[in-house]
Coordinates of C-alpha atoms and ligand atoms in Angstrom, one line a residue:
M212 CA -0.8 10.0 25.5
P213 CA 0.2 7.1 23.1
A214 CA 0.6 7.1 19.4
P215 CA -2.6 7.1 17.4
F216 CA -4.4 3.7 17.1
N217 CA -3.9 2.1 13.7
P218 CA -7.2 0.5 12.8
F219 CA -5.9 -0.9 9.5
K220 CA -3.0 -2.8 11.3
H221 CA -5.3 -4.4 13.8
A222 CA -8.1 -5.2 11.3
I223 CA -5.8 -7.1 9.0
A224 CA -4.2 -8.9 11.9
K225 CA -7.7 -10.2 12.9
G226 CA -8.4 -11.2 9.3
D227 CA -11.0 -8.4 8.8
L228 CA -11.3 -7.5 5.1
Q229 CA -10.1 -4.0 4.3
L230 CA -11.0 -2.7 0.8
G231 CA -8.8 -0.2 -0.8
C232 CA -8.2 2.2 -3.7
W233 CA -4.9 3.2 -5.3
L234 CA -4.3 7.0 -5.4
G235 CA -2.1 8.0 -8.3
L236 CA -3.5 11.4 -9.1
A237 CA -1.2 12.7 -6.4
D238 CA -3.5 15.5 -5.3
P239 CA -4.9 16.2 -1.8
Y240 CA -8.3 17.2 -3.3
V241 CA -8.7 13.8 -5.0
A242 CA -7.5 12.1 -1.8
E243 CA -10.1 14.0 0.2
I244 CA -12.9 13.0 -2.2
S245 CA -11.6 9.4 -2.2
A246 CA -11.4 9.3 1.6
G247 CA -15.1 10.0 1.8
A248 CA -16.1 7.5 -0.8
G249 CA -16.2 4.5 1.6
F250 CA -12.9 2.7 1.1
D251 CA -11.3 1.4 4.2
W252 CA -7.8 2.3 3.0
L253 CA -6.2 4.5 0.3
L254 CA -2.7 3.8 -1.1
I255 CA -0.8 7.0 -1.7
D256 CA 1.6 5.9 -4.4
G257 CA 5.1 7.4 -4.3
E258 CA 6.5 4.7 -6.6
H259 CA 4.6 5.2 -9.9
A260 CA 2.7 8.5 -9.2
P261 CA 4.3 12.1 -9.2
N262 CA 4.3 12.2 -5.4
D263 CA 7.0 13.7 -3.2
L264 CA 7.2 14.1 0.6
R265 CA 5.1 17.3 0.5
S266 CA 2.3 15.9 -1.7
I267 CA 2.2 12.7 0.4
T268 CA 2.0 14.8 3.6
A269 CA -0.8 16.9 2.2
Q270 CA -2.8 13.7 1.3
L271 CA -2.1 12.3 4.8
Q272 CA -3.5 15.4 6.3
V273 CA -6.8 15.3 4.4
I274 CA -7.3 11.6 4.8
A275 CA -6.7 11.8 8.5
A276 CA -9.9 13.9 8.7
R277 CA -12.0 11.0 7.2
D278 CA -12.6 7.4 8.1
A279 CA -10.2 5.9 5.5
H280 CA -6.7 4.8 6.5
A281 CA -3.7 6.0 4.5
V282 CA -1.1 3.5 3.3
V283 CA 2.0 5.0 1.8
R284 CA 4.2 3.4 -0.8
P285 CA 7.6 4.9 -1.2
P286 CA 9.5 4.5 -4.5
I287 CA 12.0 2.2 -2.6
G288 CA 12.5 0.9 0.9
E289 CA 15.4 3.2 1.9
T290 CA 15.8 3.8 5.6
W291 CA 16.1 7.6 5.2
L292 CA 12.9 7.8 3.2
I293 CA 11.0 5.6 5.6
K294 CA 12.1 7.9 8.4
Q295 CA 10.7 10.9 6.6
L296 CA 7.4 9.2 5.8
L297 CA 6.9 8.0 9.4
D298 CA 7.7 11.5 10.8
A299 CA 5.2 12.9 8.3
G300 CA 2.6 10.8 10.0
A301 CA 2.3 7.7 7.8
Q302 CA 1.5 4.7 10.0
T303 CA 1.2 2.1 7.4
L304 CA 3.9 1.6 4.7
L305 CA 3.9 -0.7 1.7
I306 CA 7.4 -1.2 0.5
P307 CA 7.9 -2.3 -3.1
M308 CA 10.3 -4.9 -4.6
V309 CA 11.1 -6.8 -1.4
E310 CA 12.9 -10.0 -2.5
S311 CA 14.8 -11.3 0.6
A312 CA 14.4 -11.9 4.3
E313 CA 17.5 -9.8 4.9
Q314 CA 15.8 -6.9 3.1
A315 CA 12.7 -7.4 5.2
R316 CA 14.7 -7.4 8.4
K317 CA 16.3 -4.1 7.4
L318 CA 12.8 -2.6 6.8
V319 CA 11.7 -3.7 10.2
A320 CA 14.7 -2.0 11.7
A321 CA 13.9 1.1 9.7
V322 CA 10.4 1.5 11.3
T323 CA 11.7 0.7 14.8
Y324 CA 13.5 3.1 17.1
P325 CA 16.8 2.1 18.8
P326 CA 17.9 0.0 20.5
H327 CA 15.9 -2.5 18.5
G328 CA 16.0 -0.6 15.3
V329 CA 17.5 2.4 13.4
R330 CA 14.7 4.9 13.0
G331 CA 16.1 8.3 13.6
V332 CA 14.6 10.3 16.5
G333 CA 13.0 13.5 15.4
S334 CA 9.5 13.4 16.9
A335 CA 9.8 17.0 18.2
L336 CA 9.5 18.2 14.6
A337 CA 7.2 15.5 13.4
R338 CA 3.5 15.6 12.4
A339 CA 3.5 12.0 13.6
S340 CA 3.8 13.0 17.2
D341 CA 1.3 15.9 16.6
F342 CA 4.4 18.1 17.0
S343 CA 5.2 16.7 20.4
A344 CA 1.7 16.9 21.7
I345 CA 1.7 13.1 21.9
G346 CA 4.0 12.8 24.9
D347 CA 4.5 9.0 24.7
Y348 CA 5.0 8.9 20.9
L349 CA 8.6 7.6 21.1
T350 CA 7.7 4.6 23.3
T351 CA 4.4 3.7 21.6
A352 CA 4.9 4.5 17.9
R353 CA 6.1 1.1 16.9
D354 CA 3.0 -0.7 18.2
E355 CA 0.9 1.3 15.7
I356 CA 3.1 1.1 12.7
C357 CA 2.1 -1.4 10.1
L358 CA 4.8 -2.7 7.7
L359 CA 3.8 -4.4 4.5
A360 CA 6.3 -5.9 2.0
Q361 CA 5.5 -6.1 -1.7
V362 CA 6.7 -9.4 -3.3
E363 CA 6.5 -8.9 -7.0
N364 CA 9.3 -10.8 -8.8
L365 CA 10.6 -14.3 -9.1
K366 CA 13.4 -13.8 -6.6
G367 CA 10.9 -12.6 -4.0
M368 CA 8.5 -15.4 -4.7
A369 CA 11.4 -17.9 -4.3
E370 CA 12.2 -16.3 -0.9
L371 CA 8.6 -15.9 0.2
D372 CA 8.7 -18.4 3.0
E373 CA 11.9 -16.7 4.5
I374 CA 10.3 -13.3 4.1
L375 CA 7.2 -14.5 5.9
A376 CA 9.3 -15.7 8.8
V377 CA 10.6 -12.2 9.6
D378 CA 9.2 -10.9 12.9
G379 CA 7.8 -7.3 12.8
L380 CA 6.5 -7.6 9.2
D381 CA 2.7 -7.3 9.3
G382 CA 1.8 -8.5 5.8
V383 CA 2.9 -9.3 2.3
F384 CA 1.3 -7.8 -0.8
I385 CA 1.6 -9.5 -4.2
G386 CA 2.2 -7.2 -7.1
P387 CA 0.6 -8.8 -10.2
S388 CA 1.9 -6.4 -12.8
D389 CA 5.6 -6.6 -11.9
L390 CA 5.4 -10.3 -11.2
A391 CA 3.8 -10.9 -14.6
A392 CA 6.7 -8.9 -16.2
D393 CA 9.3 -11.0 -14.4
M394 CA 7.6 -14.2 -15.4
G395 CA 7.8 -13.1 -19.0
Y396 CA 4.2 -11.9 -19.4
I397 CA 4.7 -8.2 -19.3
G398 CA 1.3 -6.4 -19.4
K399 CA -0.5 -9.7 -18.9
A400 CA -1.2 -10.0 -15.2
G401 CA -4.3 -12.0 -16.2
Q402 CA -2.2 -14.8 -17.7
A403 CA -3.2 -18.1 -16.2
E404 CA 0.4 -18.8 -15.0
V405 CA 0.5 -15.4 -13.3
K406 CA -2.9 -15.9 -11.6
E407 CA -1.8 -19.3 -10.4
A408 CA 1.4 -17.9 -8.9
V409 CA -0.5 -15.1 -7.2
L410 CA -3.1 -17.3 -5.7
D411 CA -0.5 -19.8 -4.5
A412 CA 1.4 -16.9 -2.8
I413 CA -1.7 -15.5 -1.2
Q414 CA -2.4 -19.0 0.2
R415 CA 1.1 -19.2 1.6
I416 CA 1.0 -15.8 3.1
V417 CA -2.3 -16.5 4.9
A418 CA -1.0 -19.9 6.1
S419 CA 2.0 -18.1 7.7
G420 CA -0.3 -16.1 9.8
K421 CA 0.6 -12.8 8.2
A422 CA -1.9 -10.6 6.3
A423 CA -2.1 -11.0 2.5
G424 CA -2.9 -8.2 0.1
I425 CA -3.2 -7.4 -3.5
L426 CA -4.3 -4.9 -6.1
T427 CA -6.4 -6.3 -8.8
L428 CA -9.2 -4.9 -10.9
D429 CA -10.2 -8.4 -11.9
E430 CA -13.4 -9.1 -9.9
E431 CA -12.9 -12.9 -10.2
M432 CA -9.4 -12.5 -8.7
Q433 CA -10.7 -10.3 -6.0
Q434 CA -13.2 -13.0 -5.0
K435 CA -10.6 -15.8 -5.2
C436 CA -8.0 -13.8 -3.1
R437 CA -10.7 -13.1 -0.5
A438 CA -11.7 -16.7 -0.4
L439 CA -8.1 -17.7 0.3
G440 CA -8.1 -15.2 3.2
A441 CA -6.5 -12.1 1.8
T442 CA -7.4 -9.1 4.0
F443 CA -6.2 -6.0 2.3
I444 CA -7.5 -5.9 -1.3
A445 CA -7.3 -2.8 -3.5
T446 CA -10.1 -3.0 -6.1
E447 CA -9.7 0.4 -7.9
I448 CA -7.2 2.9 -9.2
D449 CA -8.2 6.6 -9.2
V450 CA -6.2 7.3 -12.4
T451 CA -7.9 4.6 -14.4
L452 CA -11.3 5.5 -13.0
F453 CA -10.9 9.1 -13.9
A454 CA -9.2 8.6 -17.3
R455 CA -11.8 6.0 -18.4
N456 CA -14.8 8.2 -17.4
M457 CA -13.3 11.3 -19.0
R458 CA -12.8 9.5 -22.3
A459 CA -16.3 8.1 -22.1
A460 CA -17.8 11.5 -21.4
A461 CA -15.9 13.1 -24.3
A462 CA -17.0 10.4 -26.7
K463 CA -20.6 10.6 -25.5
A464 CA -20.7 14.4 -26.0
T465 CA -19.0 14.2 -29.4
E466 CA -21.5 11.5 -30.4
K467 CA -24.5 13.5 -29.3
L468 CA -23.4 17.1 -30.2
K469 CA -20.6 17.1 -32.7
R470 CA -21.0 15.2 -35.9
R471 CA -17.5 14.9 -37.3
Ligands
LIG711 O1 3.1 -5.0 -9.5 C1 1.9 -4.5 -9.3 O2 0.9 -4.9 -9.8 C2 1.9 -3.4 -8.3 O3 2.8 -3.2 -7.5 C3 0.7 -2.4 -8.5 C4 1.2 -1.4 -9.5 O4 2.4 -0.8 -9.2 C5 0.1 -0.3 -9.7 O5 0.8 0.8 -10.2 C6 -1.0 -0.7 -10.6 O6 -0.5 -1.1 -11.8

């Protein structure tokens, strides 16, 4: 029996749009609710949210029971951390702060078993192999792993063409917030110069034949990125959705019931 089919990997390879939501509340209950909401993919954020291997695993478990696909972002693209996340059952990884082809090649090696890569063999213990129930996991896992690189600073943008030429990399995600900061517009991802750089990068990624992705709450940017051929677009963030609605609810109740 082979490794589980990765619908997200094959969908973005065909150019099929996959709509996603960022999960930063770092809770399996929220992940389960989100997984039933109708998004195609959910980003479990280990970079900016209070996630660790156990909380990421718990979210992988609940999402697996629904139709959404889990994408995991580690805080950094370290080989040992990638090994742990893949063994925990993550099949799609979004690696932040990729800024060179050499770095991208090391990431490809980290998700590939020897002799072509350096992923450590531990499938006997791993949720990824259904605890050894998937007999052909070791020889089929790589075919269903989707590796995505985040390019989100000026160095990475300058190296984008070389990064796109790396075999084994499925797609490139442009991070508008970090890119804006490195361009000198911190907190201003909507700055015209930033938007122009993002759209140019999306166009180059699509032209290279790899999948292009982004997270943007700006509906105009979502439409423009899709029009350029972006296939994995995150349109919401659970933290901002929750915080915004909680504040609005408190204000509404205060307005109606408590005259200060
Ligand atoms: O740079 C970006 O934009 C991203 O990588 C997304 C952010 O990390 C995410 O936390 C939303 O701000």
